[in-house]
Short mmCIF file of C-alpha atoms and ligand atoms in Angstrom, two decimals:
data_model
loop_
_atom_site.label_atom_id
_atom_site.label_comp_id
_atom_site.label_asym_id
_atom_site.label_seq_id
_atom_site.Cartn_x
_atom_site.Cartn_y
_atom_site.Cartn_z
CA MET Y 1 57.45 25.71 137.75
CA ARG Y 2 60.04 25.20 134.98
CA LEU Y 3 58.40 25.22 131.57
CA ILE Y 4 59.38 25.54 127.92
CA PHE Y 5 56.95 27.12 125.46
CA LEU Y 6 57.61 25.71 122.02
CA GLY Y 7 55.79 26.62 118.84
CA PRO Y 8 55.97 28.35 115.49
CA PRO Y 9 56.28 32.12 115.15
CA GLY Y 10 53.04 33.81 116.12
CA ALA Y 11 51.72 30.80 118.03
CA GLY Y 12 51.03 32.89 121.15
CA LYS Y 13 54.03 31.87 123.26
CA GLY Y 14 54.79 35.42 124.36
CA THR Y 15 51.16 36.28 125.12
CA GLN Y 16 50.68 33.20 127.30
CA ALA Y 17 54.14 33.25 128.91
CA ARG Y 18 53.63 36.82 130.06
CA THR Y 19 50.32 36.04 131.78
CA LEU Y 20 51.40 32.79 133.42
CA ALA Y 21 54.81 34.09 134.52
CA GLY Y 22 53.13 37.16 136.05
CA GLU Y 23 50.64 34.97 137.95
CA GLN Y 24 53.33 32.63 139.22
CA GLY Y 25 55.85 35.33 140.11
CA ILE Y 26 58.52 33.75 137.92
CA PRO Y 27 60.36 35.28 134.95
CA GLN Y 28 59.45 34.86 131.30
CA ILE Y 29 62.81 34.21 129.65
CA ALA Y 30 62.19 35.17 126.02
CA THR Y 31 65.32 35.04 123.90
CA GLY Y 32 63.68 37.05 121.09
CA ASP Y 33 62.82 39.87 123.54
CA MET Y 34 66.34 39.76 125.02
CA LEU Y 35 67.93 39.97 121.57
CA ARG Y 36 65.65 42.84 120.50
CA GLU Y 37 66.53 44.74 123.69
CA ALA Y 38 70.24 44.25 122.96
CA ALA Y 39 69.70 45.47 119.38
CA ALA Y 40 67.79 48.55 120.61
CA ARG Y 41 70.63 49.35 123.02
CA GLY Y 42 73.04 49.03 120.09
CA THR Y 43 75.40 46.56 121.79
CA ARG Y 44 77.77 44.59 119.55
CA LEU Y 45 75.86 41.38 120.29
CA GLY Y 46 72.55 43.11 119.60
CA LEU Y 47 73.65 44.52 116.27
CA GLU Y 48 75.04 41.16 115.17
CA ALA Y 49 71.79 39.45 116.21
CA LYS Y 50 69.68 42.01 114.36
CA SER Y 51 71.14 41.02 111.01
CA TYR Y 52 69.92 37.45 111.52
CA MET Y 53 66.58 38.40 113.06
CA ASN Y 54 65.50 40.86 110.40
CA ARG Y 55 65.82 38.24 107.71
CA GLY Y 56 64.05 35.59 109.78
CA ALA Y 57 67.12 33.40 110.37
CA LEU Y 58 68.22 32.01 113.74
CA VAL Y 59 70.94 33.74 115.74
CA PRO Y 60 73.96 31.40 116.29
CA ASP Y 61 73.47 28.86 119.08
CA ASP Y 62 76.48 29.95 121.18
CA VAL Y 63 75.18 33.54 121.40
CA VAL Y 64 71.73 32.48 122.57
CA VAL Y 65 72.95 29.76 124.92
CA GLY Y 66 75.31 32.30 126.56
CA LEU Y 67 72.42 34.71 127.14
CA VAL Y 68 70.20 32.02 128.66
CA ALA Y 69 72.98 30.63 130.88
CA GLU Y 70 73.49 34.07 132.40
CA ARG Y 71 69.77 34.66 132.80
CA LEU Y 72 69.17 31.34 134.57
CA ASP Y 73 71.61 32.40 137.28
CA ALA Y 74 69.74 35.62 138.10
CA PRO Y 75 68.07 35.55 141.55
CA ASP Y 76 64.52 35.82 140.13
CA ALA Y 77 64.95 32.60 138.10
CA GLN Y 78 65.69 30.44 141.13
CA LYS Y 79 61.99 29.77 141.90
CA GLY Y 80 61.23 28.74 138.30
CA PHE Y 81 60.90 30.17 134.81
CA ILE Y 82 59.11 29.98 131.50
CA LEU Y 83 61.44 29.70 128.53
CA ASP Y 84 59.74 31.36 125.57
CA GLY Y 85 61.39 30.74 122.19
CA PHE Y 86 64.32 28.76 123.58
CA PRO Y 87 65.53 26.14 122.79
CA ARG Y 88 65.01 26.25 119.03
CA THR Y 89 67.59 23.77 117.75
CA LEU Y 90 68.72 20.36 118.94
CA ALA Y 91 72.09 21.85 119.92
CA GLN Y 92 70.29 24.41 122.12
CA ALA Y 93 68.13 21.69 123.71
CA GLU Y 94 71.24 19.66 124.55
CA ALA Y 95 73.01 22.75 125.91
CA LEU Y 96 69.97 23.55 128.08
CA GLU Y 97 69.89 20.04 129.47
CA ARG Y 98 73.56 20.41 130.50
CA LEU Y 99 73.02 23.90 131.95
CA LEU Y 100 70.15 22.67 134.11
CA LYS Y 101 71.91 19.48 135.13
CA ASP Y 102 74.88 21.52 136.36
CA ARG Y 103 72.40 23.41 138.54
CA GLU Y 104 70.66 20.17 139.65
CA LEU Y 105 67.47 21.25 137.87
CA ALA Y 106 65.32 19.87 135.07
CA VAL Y 107 62.51 21.05 132.83
CA GLU Y 108 59.12 19.92 134.12
CA ARG Y 109 57.08 20.23 130.94
CA VAL Y 110 57.36 21.37 127.35
CA ILE Y 111 54.17 22.88 125.96
CA TYR Y 112 53.83 22.85 122.19
CA PHE Y 113 51.35 25.33 120.65
CA GLU Y 114 49.58 23.93 117.57
CA VAL Y 115 48.29 26.67 115.26
CA SER Y 116 47.46 26.53 111.53
CA GLU Y 117 49.70 28.40 109.10
CA GLN Y 118 46.82 30.59 107.95
CA GLU Y 119 46.17 31.72 111.52
CA LEU Y 120 49.90 32.34 112.15
CA LEU Y 121 50.05 34.65 109.14
CA ARG Y 122 47.00 36.58 110.33
CA ARG Y 123 48.42 36.96 113.80
CA LEU Y 124 51.90 38.04 112.73
CA THR Y 125 50.93 40.53 110.07
CA GLY Y 126 48.49 42.24 112.51
CA ARG Y 127 50.80 42.20 115.52
CA ARG Y 128 52.01 45.39 117.16
CA MET Y 129 54.53 45.40 120.00
CA CYS Y 130 55.32 47.89 122.73
CA ARG Y 131 58.76 49.34 122.15
CA GLN Y 132 59.27 49.73 125.91
CA CYS Y 133 57.91 46.58 127.55
CA GLU Y 134 57.51 44.23 124.52
CA HIS Y 135 53.86 43.53 125.34
CA PRO Y 136 52.18 42.08 122.21
CA TYR Y 137 48.95 43.52 120.77
CA HIS Y 138 46.99 42.71 117.62
CA VAL Y 139 45.18 45.29 115.52
CA GLU Y 140 42.10 43.08 115.32
CA PHE Y 141 42.26 40.45 118.10
CA SER Y 142 43.70 42.47 121.00
CA PRO Y 143 43.89 46.15 120.15
CA PRO Y 144 45.20 48.65 122.70
CA LYS Y 145 42.70 50.99 124.40
CA ARG Y 146 44.47 54.03 122.91
CA ALA Y 147 45.67 53.65 119.31
CA GLY Y 148 49.45 53.27 119.01
CA ARG Y 149 50.05 53.24 122.81
CA CYS Y 150 50.68 50.40 125.26
CA ASP Y 151 47.90 49.93 127.86
CA ARG Y 152 50.45 48.87 130.46
CA CYS Y 153 53.26 51.39 130.22
CA GLY Y 154 52.17 53.99 127.65
CA GLY Y 155 55.07 53.00 125.35
CA GLU Y 156 54.89 53.42 121.59
CA LEU Y 157 53.56 50.46 119.60
CA TYR Y 158 55.51 49.35 116.54
CA GLN Y 159 55.54 46.56 113.96
CA ARG Y 160 58.47 44.16 114.20
CA GLU Y 161 60.72 44.20 111.13
CA ASP Y 162 60.54 40.42 110.93
CA ASP Y 163 56.72 40.54 110.75
CA SER Y 164 56.85 41.41 107.03
CA GLU Y 165 55.31 38.66 104.90
CA ALA Y 166 58.70 37.61 103.41
CA ALA Y 167 60.39 37.34 106.82
CA VAL Y 168 57.39 35.49 108.28
CA ARG Y 169 57.56 32.87 105.49
CA ARG Y 170 61.27 32.43 106.14
CA ARG Y 171 60.66 32.07 109.90
CA LEU Y 172 58.04 29.39 109.26
CA GLU Y 173 60.53 27.46 107.09
CA VAL Y 174 63.24 27.80 109.72
CA HIS Y 175 60.81 26.54 112.35
CA ALA Y 176 59.91 23.47 110.28
CA ALA Y 177 63.55 22.64 109.51
CA GLN Y 178 65.33 23.45 112.76
CA THR Y 179 62.82 23.60 115.62
CA ALA Y 180 60.23 20.94 114.75
CA PRO Y 181 62.77 18.12 115.47
CA LEU Y 182 62.59 19.19 119.13
CA LEU Y 183 59.09 17.71 119.31
CA GLU Y 184 60.52 14.21 119.04
CA TYR Y 185 63.39 15.10 121.37
CA TYR Y 186 61.00 16.08 124.16
CA ARG Y 187 58.33 13.49 123.33
CA SER Y 188 60.89 10.70 123.71
CA ARG Y 189 61.75 12.09 127.17
CA GLY Y 190 58.07 12.07 128.18
CA LEU Y 191 58.05 15.86 128.61
CA LEU Y 192 55.90 17.05 125.71
CA THR Y 193 52.28 18.18 125.84
CA ALA Y 194 50.76 19.57 122.64
CA ILE Y 195 47.88 21.99 123.13
CA ARG Y 196 45.55 23.63 120.64
CA GLY Y 197 46.89 27.17 120.29
CA GLU Y 198 43.70 28.49 118.64
CA GLY Y 199 40.75 29.88 120.56
CA SER Y 200 40.55 32.65 123.13
CA PRO Y 201 43.69 33.45 125.13
CA GLN Y 202 41.75 32.39 128.26
CA GLU Y 203 40.93 28.93 126.82
CA ILE Y 204 44.54 28.45 125.79
CA GLY Y 205 45.74 29.60 129.20
CA SER Y 206 43.51 26.96 130.86
CA ALA Y 207 44.91 24.23 128.59
CA ILE Y 208 48.44 25.28 129.55
CA ARG Y 209 47.66 25.21 133.27
CA ARG Y 210 46.20 21.72 132.91
CA ALA Y 211 49.28 20.60 130.99
CA ALA Y 212 51.66 22.14 133.50
CA GLY Y 213 49.76 20.25 136.18
CA GLY Y 214 51.01 16.94 134.80
CA ASN Y 215 48.80 15.86 131.87
CA THR Y 216 51.21 14.31 129.36
CA ALA Y 217 48.80 13.57 126.49
CA ALA Y 218 50.69 14.72 123.39
P1 LIG Z 1 60.93 35.47 118.79
O1 LIG Z 1 60.76 36.85 119.28
O2 LIG Z 1 61.01 34.37 119.77
O3 LIG Z 1 59.82 35.19 117.71
P2 LIG Z 1 59.02 33.83 117.30
O4 LIG Z 1 59.34 32.57 117.96
O5 LIG Z 1 59.13 33.85 115.84
O6 LIG Z 1 57.65 34.02 117.86
P3 LIG Z 1 56.87 35.32 117.99
O7 LIG Z 1 57.38 36.15 119.12
O8 LIG Z 1 56.78 35.94 116.63
O9 LIG Z 1 55.41 34.75 118.34
P4 LIG Z 1 54.76 34.32 119.73
O10 LIG Z 1 54.56 32.85 119.70
O11 LIG Z 1 55.49 34.89 120.90
O12 LIG Z 1 53.35 34.99 119.57
P5 LIG Z 1 52.70 36.28 120.30
O13 LIG Z 1 52.26 35.91 121.68
O14 LIG Z 1 53.53 37.49 120.13
O15 LIG Z 1 62.24 35.38 117.88
C1 LIG Z 1 62.52 36.36 116.91
C2 LIG Z 1 63.87 36.11 116.28
O16 LIG Z 1 64.89 36.17 117.30
C3 LIG Z 1 64.06 34.74 115.62
O17 LIG Z 1 63.57 34.71 114.31
C4 LIG Z 1 65.57 34.59 115.70
O18 LIG Z 1 66.22 35.38 114.71
C5 LIG Z 1 65.91 35.20 117.06
N1 LIG Z 1 65.85 34.20 118.13
C6 LIG Z 1 65.01 34.19 119.21
N2 LIG Z 1 65.22 33.11 119.97
C7 LIG Z 1 66.22 32.42 119.38
C8 LIG Z 1 66.88 31.19 119.67
N3 LIG Z 1 66.53 30.46 120.74
N4 LIG Z 1 67.86 30.77 118.83
C9 LIG Z 1 68.22 31.50 117.75
N5 LIG Z 1 67.63 32.65 117.40
C10 LIG Z 1 66.64 33.11 118.20
O19 LIG Z 1 51.36 36.41 119.42
C11 LIG Z 1 51.41 36.77 118.05
C12 LIG Z 1 50.22 37.69 117.71
O20 LIG Z 1 49.02 36.94 117.86
C13 LIG Z 1 50.08 38.91 118.64
O21 LIG Z 1 49.61 39.97 117.88
C14 LIG Z 1 49.04 38.48 119.66
O22 LIG Z 1 48.33 39.58 120.17
C15 LIG Z 1 48.16 37.55 118.83
N6 LIG Z 1 47.56 36.46 119.60
C16 LIG Z 1 48.14 35.75 120.63
N7 LIG Z 1 47.29 34.82 121.09
C17 LIG Z 1 46.17 34.92 120.32
C18 LIG Z 1 44.91 34.20 120.31
N8 LIG Z 1 44.66 33.20 121.17
N9 LIG Z 1 44.01 34.56 119.39
C19 LIG Z 1 44.25 35.58 118.50
N10 LIG Z 1 45.39 36.29 118.48
C20 LIG Z 1 46.34 35.95 119.38
MG1 LIG Z 2 57.25 36.01 121.14
#
């Protein structure tokens, strides 16, 4: 299974990628999570990335493409993967196509999550993340069992700096300008399936499994 999860900030890509990747025994390759980990470790790349991320801008293509290229060569990615939040620009999509071609691989399906702007704002402003394992929670829709603590690893929950209302608005603009053109890119290649990203996580998960099984209605 080689999938791309595409969608605006807060669409539920991370939530769904985590579940499906866990079930399938393949990695969730989430560039946002990888960049946040690098920033938390204080590496040069991480600190540079943080300045873009905190203001809701995209990190330069070459940085992100380099990270993904390395990750795709890891042993656990050989059976398949779910790319969550990558690619996000046409240049990244073209770079990915080349990376996979060099490895005699191809993406099987691109799932686009359709969610209204009002719902995205509600999800992002109420989101809390585990500092240790990056598992997403929501204060209203999926609260942890113990306030402020991750159910899975006991890590501390925090609010992402780019989940402030100003950064969220900027991220939505960036998505419309730079990432939305990928819909046509993948539609023209017959790879795109749009799913309704609103409803219970279980309903959305079922729609994704149907789409990954070959339904191309987009
Ligand atoms: P990234 O971390 O990828 O953020 P994003 O794409 O903006 O998306 P989010 O992670 O905010 O949302 P999500 O779709 O994963 O939703 P989630 O499942 O958490 O990127 C952050 C930054 O890193 C970028 O702005 C950029 O600077 C940089 N970056 C990353 N990749 C890059 C790239 N390729 N190129 C350049 N720069 C890059 O869910 C959201 C909330 O909703 C949660 O609280 C969750 O619990 C809740 N929720 C989920 N599903 C449901 C549901 N069905 N009903 C109700 N609530 C739900
Ligand atoms: Mg995410």
